[in-house]
Short mmCIF file of C-alpha atoms and ligand atoms in Angstrom, two decimals:
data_model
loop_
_atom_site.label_atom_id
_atom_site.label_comp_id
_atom_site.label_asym_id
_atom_site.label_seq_id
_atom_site.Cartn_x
_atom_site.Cartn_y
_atom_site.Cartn_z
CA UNK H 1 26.06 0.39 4.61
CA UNK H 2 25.14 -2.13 7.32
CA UNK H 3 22.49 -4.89 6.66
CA UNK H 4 20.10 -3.29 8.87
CA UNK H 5 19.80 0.18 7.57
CA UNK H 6 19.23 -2.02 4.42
CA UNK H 7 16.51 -3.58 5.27
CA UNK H 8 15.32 -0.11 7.11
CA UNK H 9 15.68 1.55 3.78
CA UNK H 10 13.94 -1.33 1.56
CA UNK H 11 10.76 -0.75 4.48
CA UNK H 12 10.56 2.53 3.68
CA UNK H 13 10.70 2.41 -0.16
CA UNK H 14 8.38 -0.94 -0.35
CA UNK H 15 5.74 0.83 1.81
CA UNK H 16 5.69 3.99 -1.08
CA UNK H 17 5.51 1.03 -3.69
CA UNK H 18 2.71 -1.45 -2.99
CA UNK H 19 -0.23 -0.03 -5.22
CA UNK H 20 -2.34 -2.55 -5.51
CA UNK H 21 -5.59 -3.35 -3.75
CA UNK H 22 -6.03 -3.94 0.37
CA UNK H 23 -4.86 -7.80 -0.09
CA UNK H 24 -1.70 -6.55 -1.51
CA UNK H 25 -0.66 -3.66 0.64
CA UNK H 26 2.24 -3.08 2.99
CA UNK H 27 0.36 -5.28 5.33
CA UNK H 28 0.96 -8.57 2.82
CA UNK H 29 4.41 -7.92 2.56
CA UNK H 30 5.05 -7.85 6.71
CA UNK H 31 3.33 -10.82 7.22
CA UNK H 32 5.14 -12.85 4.43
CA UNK H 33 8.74 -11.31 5.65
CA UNK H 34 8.21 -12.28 8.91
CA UNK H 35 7.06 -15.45 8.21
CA UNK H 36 9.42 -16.21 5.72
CA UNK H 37 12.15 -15.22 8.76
CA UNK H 38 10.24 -17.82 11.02
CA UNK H 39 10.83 -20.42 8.44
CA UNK H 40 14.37 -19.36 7.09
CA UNK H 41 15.69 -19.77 10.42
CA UNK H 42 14.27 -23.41 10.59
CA UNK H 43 15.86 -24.20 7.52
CA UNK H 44 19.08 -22.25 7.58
CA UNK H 45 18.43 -20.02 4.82
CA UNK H 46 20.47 -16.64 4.70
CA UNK H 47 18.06 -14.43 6.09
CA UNK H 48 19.33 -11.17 4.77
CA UNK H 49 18.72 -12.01 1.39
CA UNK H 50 15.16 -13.67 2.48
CA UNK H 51 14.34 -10.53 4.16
CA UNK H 52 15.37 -8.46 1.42
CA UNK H 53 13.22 -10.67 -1.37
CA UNK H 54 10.45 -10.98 0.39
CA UNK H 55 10.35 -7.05 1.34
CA UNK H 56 10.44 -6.39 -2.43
CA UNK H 57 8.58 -9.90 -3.70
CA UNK H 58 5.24 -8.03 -4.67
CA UNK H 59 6.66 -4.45 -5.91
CA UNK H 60 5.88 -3.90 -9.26
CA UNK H 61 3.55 -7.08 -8.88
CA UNK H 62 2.42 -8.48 -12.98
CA UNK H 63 -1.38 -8.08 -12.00
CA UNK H 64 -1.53 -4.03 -11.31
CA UNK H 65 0.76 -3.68 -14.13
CA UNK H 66 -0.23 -4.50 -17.22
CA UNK H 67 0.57 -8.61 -17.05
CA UNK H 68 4.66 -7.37 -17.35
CA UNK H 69 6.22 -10.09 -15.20
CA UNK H 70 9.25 -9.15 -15.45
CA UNK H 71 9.14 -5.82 -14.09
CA UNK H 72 9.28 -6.82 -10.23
CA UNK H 73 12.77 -8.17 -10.71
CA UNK H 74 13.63 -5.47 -12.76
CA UNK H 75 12.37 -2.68 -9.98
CA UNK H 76 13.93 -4.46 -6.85
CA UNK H 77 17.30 -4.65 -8.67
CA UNK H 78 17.16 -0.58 -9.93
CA UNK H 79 16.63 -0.13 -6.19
CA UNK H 80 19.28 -2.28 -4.40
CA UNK H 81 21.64 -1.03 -6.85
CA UNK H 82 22.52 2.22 -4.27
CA UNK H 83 23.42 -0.17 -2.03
CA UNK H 84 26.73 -1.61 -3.12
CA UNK H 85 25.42 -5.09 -3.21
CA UNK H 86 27.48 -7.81 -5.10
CA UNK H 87 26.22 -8.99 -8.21
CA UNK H 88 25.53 -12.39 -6.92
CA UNK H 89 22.57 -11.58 -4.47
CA UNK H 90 21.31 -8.95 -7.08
CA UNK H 91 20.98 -11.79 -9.12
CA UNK H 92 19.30 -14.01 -6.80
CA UNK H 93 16.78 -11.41 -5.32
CA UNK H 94 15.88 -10.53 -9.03
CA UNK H 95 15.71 -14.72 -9.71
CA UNK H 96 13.35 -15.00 -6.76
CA UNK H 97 11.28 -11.81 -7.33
CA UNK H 98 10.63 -13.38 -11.07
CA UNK H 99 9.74 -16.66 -10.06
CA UNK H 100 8.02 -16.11 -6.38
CA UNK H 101 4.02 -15.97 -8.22
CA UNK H 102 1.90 -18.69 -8.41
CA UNK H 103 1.25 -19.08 -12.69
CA UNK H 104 -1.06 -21.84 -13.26
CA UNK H 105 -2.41 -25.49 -11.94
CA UNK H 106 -0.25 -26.71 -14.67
CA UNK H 107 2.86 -24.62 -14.43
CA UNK H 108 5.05 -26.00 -11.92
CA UNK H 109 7.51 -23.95 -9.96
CA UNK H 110 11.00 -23.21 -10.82
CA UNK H 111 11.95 -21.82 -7.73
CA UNK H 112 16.08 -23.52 -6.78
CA UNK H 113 17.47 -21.97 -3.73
CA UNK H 114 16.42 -22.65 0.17
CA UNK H 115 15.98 -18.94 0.00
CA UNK H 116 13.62 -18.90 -2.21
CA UNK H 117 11.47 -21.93 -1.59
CA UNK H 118 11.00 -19.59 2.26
CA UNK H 119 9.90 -16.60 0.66
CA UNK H 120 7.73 -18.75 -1.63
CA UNK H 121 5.80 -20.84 0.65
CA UNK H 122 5.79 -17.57 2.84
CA UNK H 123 3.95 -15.60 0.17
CA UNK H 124 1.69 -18.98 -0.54
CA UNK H 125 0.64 -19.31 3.02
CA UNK H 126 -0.86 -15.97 3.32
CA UNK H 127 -3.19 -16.66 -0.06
CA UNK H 128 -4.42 -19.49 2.12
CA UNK H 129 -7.31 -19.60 5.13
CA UNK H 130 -9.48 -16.29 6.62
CA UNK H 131 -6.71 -13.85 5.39
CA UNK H 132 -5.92 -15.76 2.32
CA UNK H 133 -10.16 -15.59 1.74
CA UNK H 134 -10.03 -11.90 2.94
CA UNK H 135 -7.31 -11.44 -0.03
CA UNK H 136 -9.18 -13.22 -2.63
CA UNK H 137 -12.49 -11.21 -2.68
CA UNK H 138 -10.69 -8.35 -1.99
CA UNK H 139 -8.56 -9.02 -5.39
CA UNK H 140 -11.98 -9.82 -6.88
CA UNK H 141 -13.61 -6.50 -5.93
CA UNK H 142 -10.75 -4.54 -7.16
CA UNK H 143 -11.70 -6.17 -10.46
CA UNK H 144 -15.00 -6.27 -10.48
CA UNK H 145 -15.06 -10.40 -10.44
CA UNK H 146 -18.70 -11.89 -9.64
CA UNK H 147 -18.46 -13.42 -6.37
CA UNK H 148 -20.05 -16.74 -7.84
CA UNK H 149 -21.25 -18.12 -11.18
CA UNK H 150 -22.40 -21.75 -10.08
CA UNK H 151 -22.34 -22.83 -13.71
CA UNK H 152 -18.92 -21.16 -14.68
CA UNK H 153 -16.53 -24.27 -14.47
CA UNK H 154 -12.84 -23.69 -13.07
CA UNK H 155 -10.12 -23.72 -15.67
CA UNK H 156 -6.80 -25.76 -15.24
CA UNK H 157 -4.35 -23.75 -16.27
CA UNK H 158 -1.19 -24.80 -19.00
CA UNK H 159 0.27 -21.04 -19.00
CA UNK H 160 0.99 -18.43 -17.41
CA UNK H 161 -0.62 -16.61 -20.32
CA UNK H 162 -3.74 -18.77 -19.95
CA UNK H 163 -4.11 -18.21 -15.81
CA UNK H 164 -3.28 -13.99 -16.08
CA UNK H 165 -6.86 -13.85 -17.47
CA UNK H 166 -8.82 -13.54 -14.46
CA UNK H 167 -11.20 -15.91 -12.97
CA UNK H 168 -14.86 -16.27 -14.14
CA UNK H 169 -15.82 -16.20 -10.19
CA UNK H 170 -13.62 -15.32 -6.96
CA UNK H 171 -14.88 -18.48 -6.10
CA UNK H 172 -13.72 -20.45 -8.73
CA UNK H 173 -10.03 -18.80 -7.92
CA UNK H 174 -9.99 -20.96 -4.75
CA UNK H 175 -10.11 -24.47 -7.14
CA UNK H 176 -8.12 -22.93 -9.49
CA UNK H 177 -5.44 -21.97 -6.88
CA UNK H 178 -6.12 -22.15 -3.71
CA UNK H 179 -6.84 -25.45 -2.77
CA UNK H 180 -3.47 -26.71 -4.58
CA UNK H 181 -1.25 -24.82 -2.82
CA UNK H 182 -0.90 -26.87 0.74
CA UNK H 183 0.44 -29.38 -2.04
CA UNK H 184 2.80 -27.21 -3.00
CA UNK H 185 5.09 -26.14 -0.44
CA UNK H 186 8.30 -26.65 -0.08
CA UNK H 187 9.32 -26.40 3.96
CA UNK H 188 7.65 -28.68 6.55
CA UNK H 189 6.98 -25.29 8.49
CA UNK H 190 4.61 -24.13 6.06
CA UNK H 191 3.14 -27.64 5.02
CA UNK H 192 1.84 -28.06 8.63
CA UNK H 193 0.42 -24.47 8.87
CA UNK H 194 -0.85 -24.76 4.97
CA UNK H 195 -3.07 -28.08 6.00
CA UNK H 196 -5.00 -26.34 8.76
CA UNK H 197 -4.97 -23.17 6.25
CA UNK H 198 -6.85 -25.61 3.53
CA UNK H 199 -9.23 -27.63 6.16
CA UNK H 200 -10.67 -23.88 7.09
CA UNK H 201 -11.16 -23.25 3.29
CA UNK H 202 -13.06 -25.72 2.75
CA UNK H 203 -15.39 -25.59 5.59
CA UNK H 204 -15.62 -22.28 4.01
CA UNK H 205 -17.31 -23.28 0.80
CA UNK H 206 -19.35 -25.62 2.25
CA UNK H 207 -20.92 -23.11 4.28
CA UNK H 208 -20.76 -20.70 1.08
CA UNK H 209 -22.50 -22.90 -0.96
CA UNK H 210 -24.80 -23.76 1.91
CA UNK H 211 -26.50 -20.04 2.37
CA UNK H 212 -26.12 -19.48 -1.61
CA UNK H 213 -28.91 -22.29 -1.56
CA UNK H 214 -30.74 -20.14 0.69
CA UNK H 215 -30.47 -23.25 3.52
CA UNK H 216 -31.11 -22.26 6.94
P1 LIG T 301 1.05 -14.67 -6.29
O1 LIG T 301 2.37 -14.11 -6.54
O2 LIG T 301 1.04 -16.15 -6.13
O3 LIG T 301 0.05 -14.19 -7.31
P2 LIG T 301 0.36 -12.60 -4.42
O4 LIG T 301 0.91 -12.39 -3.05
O5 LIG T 301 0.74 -11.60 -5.44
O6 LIG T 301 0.70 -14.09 -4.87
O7 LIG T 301 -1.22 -12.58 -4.31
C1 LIG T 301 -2.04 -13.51 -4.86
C2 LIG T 301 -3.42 -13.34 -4.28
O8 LIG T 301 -4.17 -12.39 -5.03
C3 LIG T 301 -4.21 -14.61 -4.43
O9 LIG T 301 -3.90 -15.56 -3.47
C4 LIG T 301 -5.62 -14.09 -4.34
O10 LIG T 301 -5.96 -13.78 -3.03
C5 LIG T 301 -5.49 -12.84 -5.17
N1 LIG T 301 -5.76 -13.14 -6.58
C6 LIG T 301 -4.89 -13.22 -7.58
N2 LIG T 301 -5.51 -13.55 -8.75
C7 LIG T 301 -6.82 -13.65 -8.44
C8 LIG T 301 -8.01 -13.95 -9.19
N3 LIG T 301 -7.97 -14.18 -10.50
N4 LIG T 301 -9.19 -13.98 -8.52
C9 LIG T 301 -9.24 -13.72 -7.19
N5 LIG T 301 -8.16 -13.44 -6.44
C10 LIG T 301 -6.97 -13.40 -7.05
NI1 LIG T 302 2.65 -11.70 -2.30
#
């Protein structure tokens, strides 16, 4: 089968998948394929196996079911498997499907290949600024999280264990992840966008904290 009914075919299963709440629908996904496109052009990356990992980077997703982190890899692979693909890219979709999430302040990335480190800082740079706020309290309702306990300090993580309990606020998600991630990319591309991304954020808690105090 040719690449592009491939992809065609991963659309339309991926759309059917995505069960979790409105900041992780089919709408997530597009934006971080075609960014991660934008960005594995700039850096050479072979796009067909971008496109096809960040298509399936969120099905099966740890947080909507039950904390199994494994299970992404494991559901992208059972899927390809009609296709014919060689083991090789199985292997590395799977590899980047495990490793794409974000586990802790102190859990660093293992992510190897150029492809990816795309569909990496792709996924990153749509947790950050108005969308990645959008996505945050959006998580947060889904979950019932309180929007803001001003004495509830943020937690550095050690584990991945340790950071899949949620967050005592949504707000304290943004210290606890958010603002480290324009540190954390991996492309120029998405460390330029990611630094006007955090600047936003922060004017965004400023002005948070601002009306929680009732200022006018
Ligand atoms: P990752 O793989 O890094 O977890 P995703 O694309 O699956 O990235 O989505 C992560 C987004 O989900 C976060 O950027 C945030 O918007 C939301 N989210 C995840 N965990 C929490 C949490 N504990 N509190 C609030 N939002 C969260
Ligand atoms: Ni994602």
């Amino acid at each position: 089968m040719n690449k592009k009914r491939i992809i065609k075919e991963t659309e339309v299963f991926v759309k059917k998948s995505m069960i979790g709440d409105p900041g992780h629908d089919w709408t997530h996904v597009d934006r971080v394929r075609k960014w991660a496109m934008k960005i594995g052009k700039v850096e050479k990356a072979d796009l067909f196996i971008v496109e096809l990992a960040a298509l399936l980077h969120d099905v099966a997703d740890y947080k909507f079911h039950k904390g199994d982190d494994k299970l992404g890899g494991h559901v992208a692979v059972k899927f390809l498997k009609k296709f014919k693909l060689n083991t090789k890219i199985l292997n590395h979709i799977e590899n980047i499907v495990n490793e794409v999430s974000f586990k802790g302040a102190g859990v660093k990335y293992k992510m190897k290949t150029i492809e990816g480190k795309v569909v990496q800082d792709a996924d990153k740079l749509d947790a950050l600024g108005a969308i990645g706020i959008a996505r945050t309290f959006s998580f947060g309702g889904k979950f019932n999280v309180p929007m803001y306990i001003p004495k509830a300090k943020p937690f550095f993580h050690r584990s991945f264990k340790q950071y899949k309990k949620l967050s005592a606020s949504t707000v304290n998600h943004f210290y606890e992840k958010l603002l480290l991630l324009k540190d954390r990319m991996h492309t120029k591309t998405a460390k330029r966008i990611a630094q006007r991304r955090h600047k936003f954020m922060e004017q965004y808690l400023k002005e948070f904290y601002r009306e929680w105090k009732l200022r006018s």
